[in-house]
Amino acid sequence: MSRFFRSTSDTESESESSSDNESQYSQDDFSSDEEENYHSDEQAEQEDQPKKSRWLKGESDSDSDDESTQKRQARSQKDKRIDEMETAVKAIENGQKNNDWNLISTEFDKLTVTISRATTGFDKIPLPKFYIKTMVELEDHLNDNISKEKGGKKKGGNTKAMNSLKQKLKKLSKQYDDLIAAYREDPEKFMEEDEPEQVIEQPKREAPSSSTTVVNDDDDGFTAVEKGGKAATPVSVTNLLTRLREVLEGRGKKNTDRSEQITVLENLLRIAKSPYQKISVLLVLIASRFDVNISLASFMNIATWKSAAKEFNMLLEILETNKSFMVAEDADEIDNEDKDIVPEDGEVIRLRGSIISFIERLDDEFNKSLQNIDPHGIEYIDRLQDEASVYAMLIRTQFYLETYNMNSIIPRVIARRLDHIYYKPEQVIRSLEVSSNALLPKYITSKITTSDDPNELVNQLCTYLYKDTSSVFRTRAMLCHIYHHALHKKFHIARDLLLMSHIQDSIHQADIATQILYNRAMVQIGICAFREGLIKESHAALSEVQGSGRVKELLAQGVQQARFGQPTNAEVEAMERQRQLPFHMHINLELLECIFLVSSMLLEIPAQAQAGTNNKKYISRPFRRLLDYNERQAFAGPPENTRDHIMSTAKALASGEWEKAKDFIPAIKIWDLMTETQSIKDMLVRKIQEEGLRTYLFTYASYYSTLGLSQLAAMFDLPSQDVAALVSKMIFNEELSASLDQVSQCIVLHKVEHSKLQALALQYSEKVANLVDQNERLAGGNTTNSNSNTNNPNYSHNKSHH
């Protein structure tokens, strides 16, 4: 029945309509008021009867309203939190009965978090007393169980939960020490007393020093809070270590603001007074600065890096001046209850930390920044000037490790120090040593490195690593030593070290960084041999790297471009970019190619003249390929780049025009990058004269019966003694069928005709050589394909070079 037509006697229908429209009242109170006013106007004639309000509980005609009101009863946040706490306490009691310590630990964590939220912020409540009771009972129950399990069989999960809970209770008991003591003294009296208004101390603003307290309207009733609603505690010398522990516990968590942590730690460092406080804060602060940069691709901010370096030097200075404190990786954790430590006379306190990890991370971030900064800008030069500070920190770390005889860690510092100087000339090493020593105190002296001479310094560092048990350090020290000798034009010493160490036999098993260092050492040996005029040795050392077609990748000076149609692996490319060497460590690839092609030319042209035009044997495949391509060109213009000059020299040398070839080689501008430019040009001119003579004899020997030494000396502008020595060597090596008449000073050439058997043998040997060449090409192609499909390409070329 519609409520607009109901009569006064329809109490039953009224009750029905009331229940039918119950949801309507609950949804919109304003519309309900309008409807009630309308009904009261309609029933004005019934004022003599008592009117029942449907909003009042207990009325007979609104039972459904009573039930719905009870269901929708509002509860305060305080009541909800107290219910959560009581639920957790009941679960802990059940866990104690069942001896389920995993459940107890989990529920206690929930209880602690709930109480922490409830007792902080603007709507905080006093600390519930049952929390103290629960802590005491848990601690007693825990001690009983630990004593029982000492003799019995332990369960792994329960034991781990018990130990974890024990540590948590130990930390919390320090915070509520007074309350726990009061409860243990008289539990009943403690529970009956009124709850204290403030158990957790809140910071109060300091009032002016006068008899009356001045209250500011702006700050009245307000307390400074931190991020998250917790009350901010003023830091002083007394609670500095407590605040440090709080920062340390928040480190690494999801919602932790790392920049804010660093700011807090910087403030703690300014407040710290004692050596123990400063060392503790610095160990956390330096590690926190490294946490700011967690990406592998980018590098650490330079300002942050300099701050970390400054604090690292400060840490070492404190440790050097206070011998009573020592930082070591294997030190035990100190439980000092957040109190300062003052060592007794002669006592050495070991603090847990890693000095070597700090300096390694600083060095890595320095190299990473050099990898990512544009090498052609001023910023790179400015950043490179910080190398002196990095090297000084390595020296200082070495001194600290030597002081406490940490012999197992010293090789790591020595190896990094060697990596900074092995590729530098003597003058640069001496300058780096002087600038680094200027940044160090006078008392920093080393027992391992005592010499100021750069060569002797490198020798001492390498010799120390030779004695280490790690094969990686020994191998890298040997390769650095070889590189340094080759850089300073000591070819025979570098070659003997390489051959005696047999590194080339096992380098393919080494890590990629060591393989890259091996390739660099081999290239430097080849350059050194070329500087000393040893063309054959230079070509042998350079042929493996230069013949591979991926010189940049093998020397870690660039990333190989993916071929057309091949998918690129982002992870592999990222790893290769991380292995790249800084620009100032690069070997000039254009100079390297020029030396290799010149060496190949001086060997290939005479060999080609000796074997004949139809012979397919070659000494250098890359050079022969370039020469064939150049000869197929319809128009050959004047040489423009390095390759053009070398190809023009090769064609002139093959045709016997050594004077023309002599003009092409010195015109190459790349020779100006080498230190002994003029001596190298003179050496090349002399080599062109000698190889021109050999080429002439191989080409035209069949047209002569005798040749005068004086005539050959005049043709090639060589002394007669040198011509005689060169011809004698060719005769001895059976390269030339002739005899030398010393009386008449002429060469008597012998015409040798091959027999049928010899001709067949020569043809057979040529076919076998072609078959071997085809097999090598197939094997090389398979190796290239397999390397391109793997994540760890072969960086080594481990053939012996004698």
PDB file of C-alpha atoms in Angstrom, residues 16-278:
ATOM      1  CA  GLU A  16       5.865  -2.716   6.493  1.00  0.00           C
ATOM      2  CA  SER A  17       6.477   0.548   4.690  1.00  0.00           C
ATOM      3  CA  SER A  18       9.027   1.472   7.332  1.00  0.00           C
ATOM      4  CA  SER A  19      10.963  -1.719   6.757  1.00  0.00           C
ATOM      5  CA  ASP A  20      10.565  -1.492   2.984  1.00  0.00           C
ATOM      6  CA  ASN A  21      12.046   1.979   2.893  1.00  0.00           C
ATOM      7  CA  GLU A  22      14.757   1.325   5.407  1.00  0.00           C
ATOM      8  CA  SER A  23      17.521   1.348   2.842  1.00  0.00           C
ATOM      9  CA  GLN A  24      16.180   4.580   1.455  1.00  0.00           C
ATOM     10  CA  TYR A  25      16.552   6.278   4.840  1.00  0.00           C
ATOM     11  CA  SER A  26      20.028   4.975   5.303  1.00  0.00           C
ATOM     12  CA  GLN A  27      21.123   6.272   1.921  1.00  0.00           C
ATOM     13  CA  ASP A  28      19.814   9.806   2.074  1.00  0.00           C
ATOM     14  CA  ASP A  29      19.040  11.458   5.397  1.00  0.00           C
ATOM     15  CA  PHE A  30      17.932  14.699   3.834  1.00  0.00           C
ATOM     16  CA  SER A  31      15.151  13.104   1.739  1.00  0.00           C
ATOM     17  CA  SER A  32      14.011  11.184   4.827  1.00  0.00           C
ATOM     18  CA  ASP A  33      13.520  14.440   6.750  1.00  0.00           C
ATOM     19  CA  GLU A  34      11.397  15.892   3.954  1.00  0.00           C
ATOM     20  CA  GLU A  35       9.196  12.810   3.834  1.00  0.00           C
ATOM     21  CA  GLU A  36       8.692  12.836   7.595  1.00  0.00           C
ATOM     22  CA  ASN A  37       7.600  16.491   7.508  1.00  0.00           C
ATOM     23  CA  TYR A  38       5.136  15.678   4.757  1.00  0.00           C
ATOM     24  CA  HIS A  39       3.618  12.840   6.770  1.00  0.00           C
ATOM     25  CA  SER A  40       3.278  15.026   9.879  1.00  0.00           C
ATOM     26  CA  ASP A  41       1.305  17.628   7.881  1.00  0.00           C
ATOM     27  CA  GLU A  42      -0.952  14.970   6.452  1.00  0.00           C
ATOM     28  CA  GLN A  43      -1.725  13.574   9.920  1.00  0.00           C
ATOM     29  CA  ALA A  44      -2.214  16.885  11.747  1.00  0.00           C
ATOM     30  CA  GLU A  45      -5.692  15.881  12.881  1.00  0.00           C
ATOM     31  CA  GLN A  46      -4.285  13.015  14.960  1.00  0.00           C
ATOM     32  CA  GLU A  47      -2.327  15.082  17.472  1.00  0.00           C
ATOM     33  CA  ASP A  48      -4.155  13.548  20.397  1.00  0.00           C
ATOM     34  CA  GLN A  49      -2.398  10.229  19.819  1.00  0.00           C
ATOM     35  CA  PRO A  50       1.261   9.841  20.885  1.00  0.00           C
ATOM     36  CA  LYS A  51       3.468   9.890  17.852  1.00  0.00           C
ATOM     37  CA  LYS A  52       6.293   7.257  17.568  1.00  0.00           C
ATOM     38  CA  SER A  53       9.581   8.238  16.082  1.00  0.00           C
ATOM     39  CA  ARG A  54      11.035   5.612  13.871  1.00  0.00           C
ATOM     40  CA  TRP A  55      14.537   6.911  14.689  1.00  0.00           C
ATOM     41  CA  LEU A  56      14.370   5.850  18.344  1.00  0.00           C
ATOM     42  CA  LYS A  57      15.731   2.478  19.413  1.00  0.00           C
ATOM     43  CA  GLY A  58      13.521   0.119  21.439  1.00  0.00           C
ATOM     44  CA  GLU A  59      10.220   0.961  19.649  1.00  0.00           C
ATOM     45  CA  SER A  60       8.110  -2.015  18.751  1.00  0.00           C
ATOM     46  CA  ASP A  61       7.550  -0.911  15.196  1.00  0.00           C
ATOM     47  CA  SER A  62      11.251  -0.548  14.274  1.00  0.00           C
ATOM     48  CA  ASP A  63      12.938  -3.832  15.172  1.00  0.00           C
ATOM     49  CA  SER A  64      14.628  -4.045  11.807  1.00  0.00           C
ATOM     50  CA  ASP A  65      16.039  -0.564  12.370  1.00  0.00           C
ATOM     51  CA  ASP A  66      17.591  -1.747  15.634  1.00  0.00           C
ATOM     52  CA  GLU A  67      19.334  -4.628  13.944  1.00  0.00           C
ATOM     53  CA  SER A  68      20.689  -2.530  11.090  1.00  0.00           C
ATOM     54  CA  THR A  69      21.896   0.136  13.522  1.00  0.00           C
ATOM     55  CA  GLN A  70      23.850  -2.461  15.462  1.00  0.00           C
ATOM     56  CA  LYS A  71      25.465  -3.746  12.294  1.00  0.00           C
ATOM     57  CA  ARG A  72      26.474  -0.259  11.235  1.00  0.00           C
ATOM     58  CA  GLN A  73      27.885   0.688  14.608  1.00  0.00           C
ATOM     59  CA  ALA A  74      30.923   3.001  14.128  1.00  0.00           C
ATOM     60  CA  ARG A  75      34.148   2.171  15.948  1.00  0.00           C
ATOM     61  CA  SER A  76      37.106   4.425  16.562  1.00  0.00           C
ATOM     62  CA  GLN A  77      40.577   3.804  15.170  1.00  0.00           C
ATOM     63  CA  LYS A  78      41.832   3.374  18.711  1.00  0.00           C
ATOM     64  CA  ASP A  79      39.425   0.500  19.392  1.00  0.00           C
ATOM     65  CA  LYS A  80      40.359  -1.194  16.141  1.00  0.00           C
ATOM     66  CA  ARG A  81      44.057  -1.017  16.931  1.00  0.00           C
ATOM     67  CA  ILE A  82      43.509  -2.339  20.459  1.00  0.00           C
ATOM     68  CA  ASP A  83      41.536  -5.260  19.006  1.00  0.00           C
ATOM     69  CA  GLU A  84      44.398  -5.979  16.603  1.00  0.00           C
ATOM     70  CA  MET A  85      46.849  -5.943  19.501  1.00  0.00           C
ATOM     71  CA  GLU A  86      44.705  -8.292  21.601  1.00  0.00           C
ATOM     72  CA  THR A  87      44.302 -10.659  18.656  1.00  0.00           C
ATOM     73  CA  ALA A  88      48.068 -10.762  18.172  1.00  0.00           C
ATOM     74  CA  VAL A  89      48.598 -11.412  21.914  1.00  0.00           C
ATOM     75  CA  LYS A  90      46.141 -14.328  21.823  1.00  0.00           C
ATOM     76  CA  ALA A  91      47.924 -15.771  18.793  1.00  0.00           C
ATOM     77  CA  ILE A  92      51.253 -15.477  20.622  1.00  0.00           C
ATOM     78  CA  GLU A  93      49.792 -17.330  23.626  1.00  0.00           C
ATOM     79  CA  ASN A  94      48.557 -20.109  21.338  1.00  0.00           C
ATOM     80  CA  GLY A  95      51.976 -20.312  19.742  1.00  0.00           C
ATOM     81  CA  GLN A  96      53.574 -20.680  23.164  1.00  0.00           C
ATOM     82  CA  LYS A  97      51.295 -23.595  23.966  1.00  0.00           C
ATOM     83  CA  ASN A  98      52.135 -25.310  20.655  1.00  0.00           C
ATOM     84  CA  ASN A  99      55.809 -24.316  20.771  1.00  0.00           C
ATOM     85  CA  ASP A 100      55.409 -22.762  17.280  1.00  0.00           C
ATOM     86  CA  TRP A 101      58.097 -20.078  17.246  1.00  0.00           C
ATOM     87  CA  ASN A 102      57.549 -19.153  13.617  1.00  0.00           C
ATOM     88  CA  LEU A 103      53.971 -18.138  14.475  1.00  0.00           C
ATOM     89  CA  ILE A 104      55.145 -16.346  17.625  1.00  0.00           C
ATOM     90  CA  SER A 105      57.778 -14.374  15.693  1.00  0.00           C
ATOM     91  CA  THR A 106      55.315 -13.368  12.975  1.00  0.00           C
ATOM     92  CA  GLU A 107      52.582 -12.295  15.399  1.00  0.00           C
ATOM     93  CA  PHE A 108      55.067 -10.400  17.577  1.00  0.00           C
ATOM     94  CA  ASP A 109      56.213  -8.447  14.534  1.00  0.00           C
ATOM     95  CA  LYS A 110      52.590  -7.528  13.790  1.00  0.00           C
ATOM     96  CA  LEU A 111      52.058  -6.504  17.418  1.00  0.00           C
ATOM     97  CA  THR A 112      55.179  -4.334  17.445  1.00  0.00           C
ATOM     98  CA  VAL A 113      54.235  -2.592  14.193  1.00  0.00           C
ATOM     99  CA  THR A 114      50.689  -1.931  15.405  1.00  0.00           C
ATOM    100  CA  ILE A 115      51.902  -0.484  18.711  1.00  0.00           C
ATOM    101  CA  SER A 116      54.510   1.625  16.926  1.00  0.00           C
ATOM    102  CA  ARG A 117      51.800   3.185  14.757  1.00  0.00           C
ATOM    103  CA  ALA A 118      49.418   3.670  17.648  1.00  0.00           C
ATOM    104  CA  THR A 119      51.936   5.381  19.952  1.00  0.00           C
ATOM    105  CA  THR A 120      53.261   7.883  17.391  1.00  0.00           C
ATOM    106  CA  GLY A 121      51.738  10.750  15.468  1.00  0.00           C
ATOM    107  CA  PHE A 122      49.172  13.320  16.493  1.00  0.00           C
ATOM    108  CA  ASP A 123      46.514  10.844  17.701  1.00  0.00           C
ATOM    109  CA  LYS A 124      48.924   8.696  19.702  1.00  0.00           C
ATOM    110  CA  ILE A 125      47.828   6.587  22.658  1.00  0.00           C
ATOM    111  CA  PRO A 126      49.814   5.553  25.750  1.00  0.00           C
ATOM    112  CA  LEU A 127      51.835   2.379  25.507  1.00  0.00           C
ATOM    113  CA  PRO A 128      49.598  -0.588  26.455  1.00  0.00           C
ATOM    114  CA  LYS A 129      50.755  -2.382  29.578  1.00  0.00           C
ATOM    115  CA  PHE A 130      49.978  -5.797  28.177  1.00  0.00           C
ATOM    116  CA  TYR A 131      52.740  -5.200  25.604  1.00  0.00           C
ATOM    117  CA  ILE A 132      55.331  -5.056  28.404  1.00  0.00           C
ATOM    118  CA  LYS A 133      53.757  -8.144  29.968  1.00  0.00           C
ATOM    119  CA  THR A 134      53.908 -10.004  26.650  1.00  0.00           C
ATOM    120  CA  MET A 135      57.570  -9.069  26.147  1.00  0.00           C
ATOM    121  CA  VAL A 136      58.564 -10.308  29.616  1.00  0.00           C
ATOM    122  CA  GLU A 137      56.637 -13.564  29.292  1.00  0.00           C
ATOM    123  CA  LEU A 138      58.058 -14.167  25.829  1.00  0.00           C
ATOM    124  CA  GLU A 139      61.591 -13.554  27.034  1.00  0.00           C
ATOM    125  CA  ASP A 140      61.205 -15.981  29.946  1.00  0.00           C
ATOM    126  CA  HIS A 141      59.570 -18.626  27.772  1.00  0.00           C
ATOM    127  CA  LEU A 142      62.270 -18.172  25.161  1.00  0.00           C
ATOM    128  CA  ASN A 143      65.105 -18.621  27.654  1.00  0.00           C
ATOM    129  CA  ASP A 144      63.483 -21.818  28.995  1.00  0.00           C
ATOM    130  CA  ASN A 145      63.197 -23.292  25.503  1.00  0.00           C
ATOM    131  CA  ILE A 146      66.769 -22.368  24.567  1.00  0.00           C
ATOM    132  CA  SER A 147      68.103 -24.079  27.702  1.00  0.00           C
ATOM    133  CA  LYS A 148      66.033 -27.192  26.910  1.00  0.00           C
ATOM    134  CA  GLU A 149      67.223 -27.375  23.295  1.00  0.00           C
ATOM    135  CA  LYS A 150      70.899 -27.168  24.183  1.00  0.00           C
ATOM    136  CA  GLY A 151      71.056 -30.867  24.979  1.00  0.00           C
ATOM    137  CA  GLY A 152      68.335 -32.110  22.662  1.00  0.00           C
ATOM    138  CA  LYS A 153      67.847 -32.264  18.916  1.00  0.00           C
ATOM    139  CA  LYS A 154      67.342 -28.898  17.271  1.00  0.00           C
ATOM    140  CA  LYS A 155      64.788 -28.079  14.589  1.00  0.00           C
ATOM    141  CA  GLY A 156      66.165 -25.745  11.947  1.00  0.00           C
ATOM    142  CA  GLY A 157      63.062 -23.591  11.403  1.00  0.00           C
ATOM    143  CA  ASN A 158      62.188 -23.210  15.073  1.00  0.00           C
ATOM    144  CA  THR A 159      65.775 -22.470  16.084  1.00  0.00           C
ATOM    145  CA  LYS A 160      66.110 -19.766  13.446  1.00  0.00           C
ATOM    146  CA  ALA A 161      62.840 -18.131  14.559  1.00  0.00           C
ATOM    147  CA  MET A 162      63.909 -18.300  18.204  1.00  0.00           C
ATOM    148  CA  ASN A 163      67.253 -16.623  17.492  1.00  0.00           C
ATOM    149  CA  SER A 164      65.580 -13.925  15.436  1.00  0.00           C
ATOM    150  CA  LEU A 165      63.031 -13.255  18.165  1.00  0.00           C
ATOM    151  CA  LYS A 166      65.763 -13.160  20.783  1.00  0.00           C
ATOM    152  CA  GLN A 167      67.552 -10.366  18.909  1.00  0.00           C
ATOM    153  CA  LYS A 168      64.321  -8.392  18.542  1.00  0.00           C
ATOM    154  CA  LEU A 169      63.509  -8.683  22.234  1.00  0.00           C
ATOM    155  CA  LYS A 170      67.029  -7.649  23.125  1.00  0.00           C
ATOM    156  CA  LYS A 171      66.718  -4.436  21.091  1.00  0.00           C
ATOM    157  CA  LEU A 172      63.261  -3.612  22.425  1.00  0.00           C
ATOM    158  CA  SER A 173      64.243  -4.256  26.033  1.00  0.00           C
ATOM    159  CA  LYS A 174      66.760  -1.420  25.804  1.00  0.00           C
ATOM    160  CA  GLN A 175      63.985   0.960  24.793  1.00  0.00           C
ATOM    161  CA  TYR A 176      61.585  -0.077  27.607  1.00  0.00           C
ATOM    162  CA  ASP A 177      64.153  -0.962  30.242  1.00  0.00           C
ATOM    163  CA  ASP A 178      62.472   0.969  33.091  1.00  0.00           C
ATOM    164  CA  LEU A 179      59.006  -0.429  32.395  1.00  0.00           C
ATOM    165  CA  ILE A 180      60.267  -4.002  32.200  1.00  0.00           C
ATOM    166  CA  ALA A 181      62.102  -3.578  35.503  1.00  0.00           C
ATOM    167  CA  ALA A 182      58.943  -2.184  37.132  1.00  0.00           C
ATOM    168  CA  TYR A 183      56.870  -5.099  35.854  1.00  0.00           C
ATOM    169  CA  ARG A 184      59.335  -7.708  37.062  1.00  0.00           C
ATOM    170  CA  GLU A 185      59.416  -6.088  40.495  1.00  0.00           C
ATOM    171  CA  ASP A 186      55.638  -6.283  41.076  1.00  0.00           C
ATOM    172  CA  PRO A 187      53.519  -7.426  38.094  1.00  0.00           C
ATOM    173  CA  GLU A 188      50.134  -6.937  39.817  1.00  0.00           C
ATOM    174  CA  LYS A 189      50.886  -3.437  41.001  1.00  0.00           C
ATOM    175  CA  PHE A 190      52.269  -2.526  37.551  1.00  0.00           C
ATOM    176  CA  MET A 191      49.105  -3.666  35.812  1.00  0.00           C
ATOM    177  CA  GLU A 192      46.821  -1.867  38.333  1.00  0.00           C
ATOM    178  CA  GLU A 193      48.560   1.515  38.076  1.00  0.00           C
ATOM    179  CA  ASP A 194      47.220   4.139  35.737  1.00  0.00           C
ATOM    180  CA  GLU A 195      48.902   4.052  32.373  1.00  0.00           C
ATOM    181  CA  PRO A 196      51.544   6.731  32.023  1.00  0.00           C
ATOM    182  CA  GLU A 197      50.608   9.500  29.709  1.00  0.00           C
ATOM    183  CA  GLN A 198      53.896   9.434  27.857  1.00  0.00           C
ATOM    184  CA  VAL A 199      56.083   6.367  27.871  1.00  0.00           C
ATOM    185  CA  ILE A 200      57.901   7.164  24.690  1.00  0.00           C
ATOM    186  CA  GLU A 201      59.825  10.340  25.197  1.00  0.00           C
ATOM    187  CA  GLN A 202      58.766  13.100  22.852  1.00  0.00           C
ATOM    188  CA  PRO A 203      61.040  16.000  22.045  1.00  0.00           C
ATOM    189  CA  LYS A 204      60.013  19.291  23.574  1.00  0.00           C
ATOM    190  CA  ARG A 205      60.841  22.674  22.267  1.00  0.00           C
ATOM    191  CA  GLU A 206      63.265  24.525  24.469  1.00  0.00           C
ATOM    192  CA  ALA A 207      61.620  27.359  26.377  1.00  0.00           C
ATOM    193  CA  PRO A 208      63.374  30.667  26.907  1.00  0.00           C
ATOM    194  CA  SER A 209      65.582  30.751  29.991  1.00  0.00           C
ATOM    195  CA  SER A 210      63.221  32.774  32.235  1.00  0.00           C
ATOM    196  CA  SER A 211      60.886  32.131  35.119  1.00  0.00           C
ATOM    197  CA  THR A 212      57.821  32.236  32.859  1.00  0.00           C
ATOM    198  CA  THR A 213      57.245  30.023  29.858  1.00  0.00           C
ATOM    199  CA  VAL A 214      56.518  31.846  26.653  1.00  0.00           C
ATOM    200  CA  VAL A 215      54.004  30.050  24.468  1.00  0.00           C
ATOM    201  CA  ASN A 216      53.919  30.903  20.785  1.00  0.00           C
ATOM    202  CA  ASP A 217      50.586  30.679  19.066  1.00  0.00           C
ATOM    203  CA  ASP A 218      52.181  29.086  16.002  1.00  0.00           C
ATOM    204  CA  ASP A 219      53.883  26.202  17.874  1.00  0.00           C
ATOM    205  CA  ASP A 220      51.390  25.680  20.696  1.00  0.00           C
ATOM    206  CA  GLY A 221      50.658  21.946  21.047  1.00  0.00           C
ATOM    207  CA  PHE A 222      52.737  20.903  18.024  1.00  0.00           C
ATOM    208  CA  THR A 223      55.801  18.644  17.877  1.00  0.00           C
ATOM    209  CA  ALA A 224      58.317  18.358  15.058  1.00  0.00           C
ATOM    210  CA  VAL A 225      57.855  15.111  13.159  1.00  0.00           C
ATOM    211  CA  GLU A 226      59.874  13.233  10.582  1.00  0.00           C
ATOM    212  CA  LYS A 227      58.731  11.681   7.372  1.00  0.00           C
ATOM    213  CA  GLY A 228      56.174   9.004   8.217  1.00  0.00           C
ATOM    214  CA  GLY A 229      54.688  10.784  11.237  1.00  0.00           C
ATOM    215  CA  LYS A 230      57.324   9.786  13.795  1.00  0.00           C
ATOM    216  CA  ALA A 231      58.426  12.372  16.284  1.00  0.00           C
ATOM    217  CA  ALA A 232      61.796  13.903  15.427  1.00  0.00           C
ATOM    218  CA  THR A 233      64.387  13.249  18.108  1.00  0.00           C
ATOM    219  CA  PRO A 234      67.136  15.856  18.507  1.00  0.00           C
ATOM    220  CA  VAL A 235      70.559  14.260  17.937  1.00  0.00           C
ATOM    221  CA  SER A 236      73.292  14.738  20.481  1.00  0.00           C
ATOM    222  CA  VAL A 237      76.536  13.006  21.395  1.00  0.00           C
ATOM    223  CA  THR A 238      74.711  10.749  23.853  1.00  0.00           C
ATOM    224  CA  ASN A 239      72.124   9.323  21.445  1.00  0.00           C
ATOM    225  CA  LEU A 240      74.258   9.540  18.276  1.00  0.00           C
ATOM    226  CA  LEU A 241      74.899   5.797  18.059  1.00  0.00           C
ATOM    227  CA  THR A 242      71.208   5.054  18.634  1.00  0.00           C
ATOM    228  CA  ARG A 243      70.299   7.313  15.740  1.00  0.00           C
ATOM    229  CA  LEU A 244      73.028   5.682  13.623  1.00  0.00           C
ATOM    230  CA  ARG A 245      71.548   2.251  14.333  1.00  0.00           C
ATOM    231  CA  GLU A 246      68.124   3.461  13.233  1.00  0.00           C
ATOM    232  CA  VAL A 247      69.549   4.742   9.954  1.00  0.00           C
ATOM    233  CA  LEU A 248      71.407   1.480   9.445  1.00  0.00           C
ATOM    234  CA  GLU A 249      68.243  -0.564   9.999  1.00  0.00           C
ATOM    235  CA  GLY A 250      66.387   1.497   7.387  1.00  0.00           C
ATOM    236  CA  ARG A 251      69.109   1.060   4.778  1.00  0.00           C
ATOM    237  CA  GLY A 252      68.062  -1.034   1.811  1.00  0.00           C
ATOM    238  CA  LYS A 253      64.352  -0.963   2.551  1.00  0.00           C
ATOM    239  CA  LYS A 254      61.870  -0.182  -0.176  1.00  0.00           C
ATOM    240  CA  ASN A 255      60.613   3.239   0.854  1.00  0.00           C
ATOM    241  CA  THR A 256      63.879   4.535   2.290  1.00  0.00           C
ATOM    242  CA  ASP A 257      65.001   7.908   0.956  1.00  0.00           C
ATOM    243  CA  ARG A 258      68.732   7.477   0.335  1.00  0.00           C
ATOM    244  CA  SER A 259      69.426  11.187  -0.032  1.00  0.00           C
ATOM    245  CA  GLU A 260      67.742  11.880   3.294  1.00  0.00           C
ATOM    246  CA  GLN A 261      69.828   9.141   4.921  1.00  0.00           C
ATOM    247  CA  ILE A 262      73.026  10.729   3.636  1.00  0.00           C
ATOM    248  CA  THR A 263      71.949  14.113   5.026  1.00  0.00           C
ATOM    249  CA  VAL A 264      71.296  12.559   8.420  1.00  0.00           C
ATOM    250  CA  LEU A 265      74.667  10.787   8.381  1.00  0.00           C
ATOM    251  CA  GLU A 266      76.475  13.998   7.457  1.00  0.00           C
ATOM    252  CA  ASN A 267      74.868  15.683  10.476  1.00  0.00           C
ATOM    253  CA  LEU A 268      75.908  12.765  12.673  1.00  0.00           C
ATOM    254  CA  LEU A 269      79.473  13.069  11.412  1.00  0.00           C
ATOM    255  CA  ARG A 270      79.563  16.745  12.368  1.00  0.00           C
ATOM    256  CA  ILE A 271      78.281  15.957  15.869  1.00  0.00           C
ATOM    257  CA  ALA A 272      80.572  12.938  16.443  1.00  0.00           C
ATOM    258  CA  LYS A 273      83.395  13.604  18.888  1.00  0.00           C
ATOM    259  CA  SER A 274      85.146  10.349  19.810  1.00  0.00           C
ATOM    260  CA  PRO A 275      87.152   8.230  17.312  1.00  0.00           C
ATOM    261  CA  TYR A 276      84.719   5.328  17.683  1.00  0.00           C
ATOM    262  CA  GLN A 277      81.755   7.521  16.785  1.00  0.00           C
ATOM    263  CA  LYS A 278      83.525   9.017  13.769  1.00  0.00           C
TER     264      LYS A 278
END
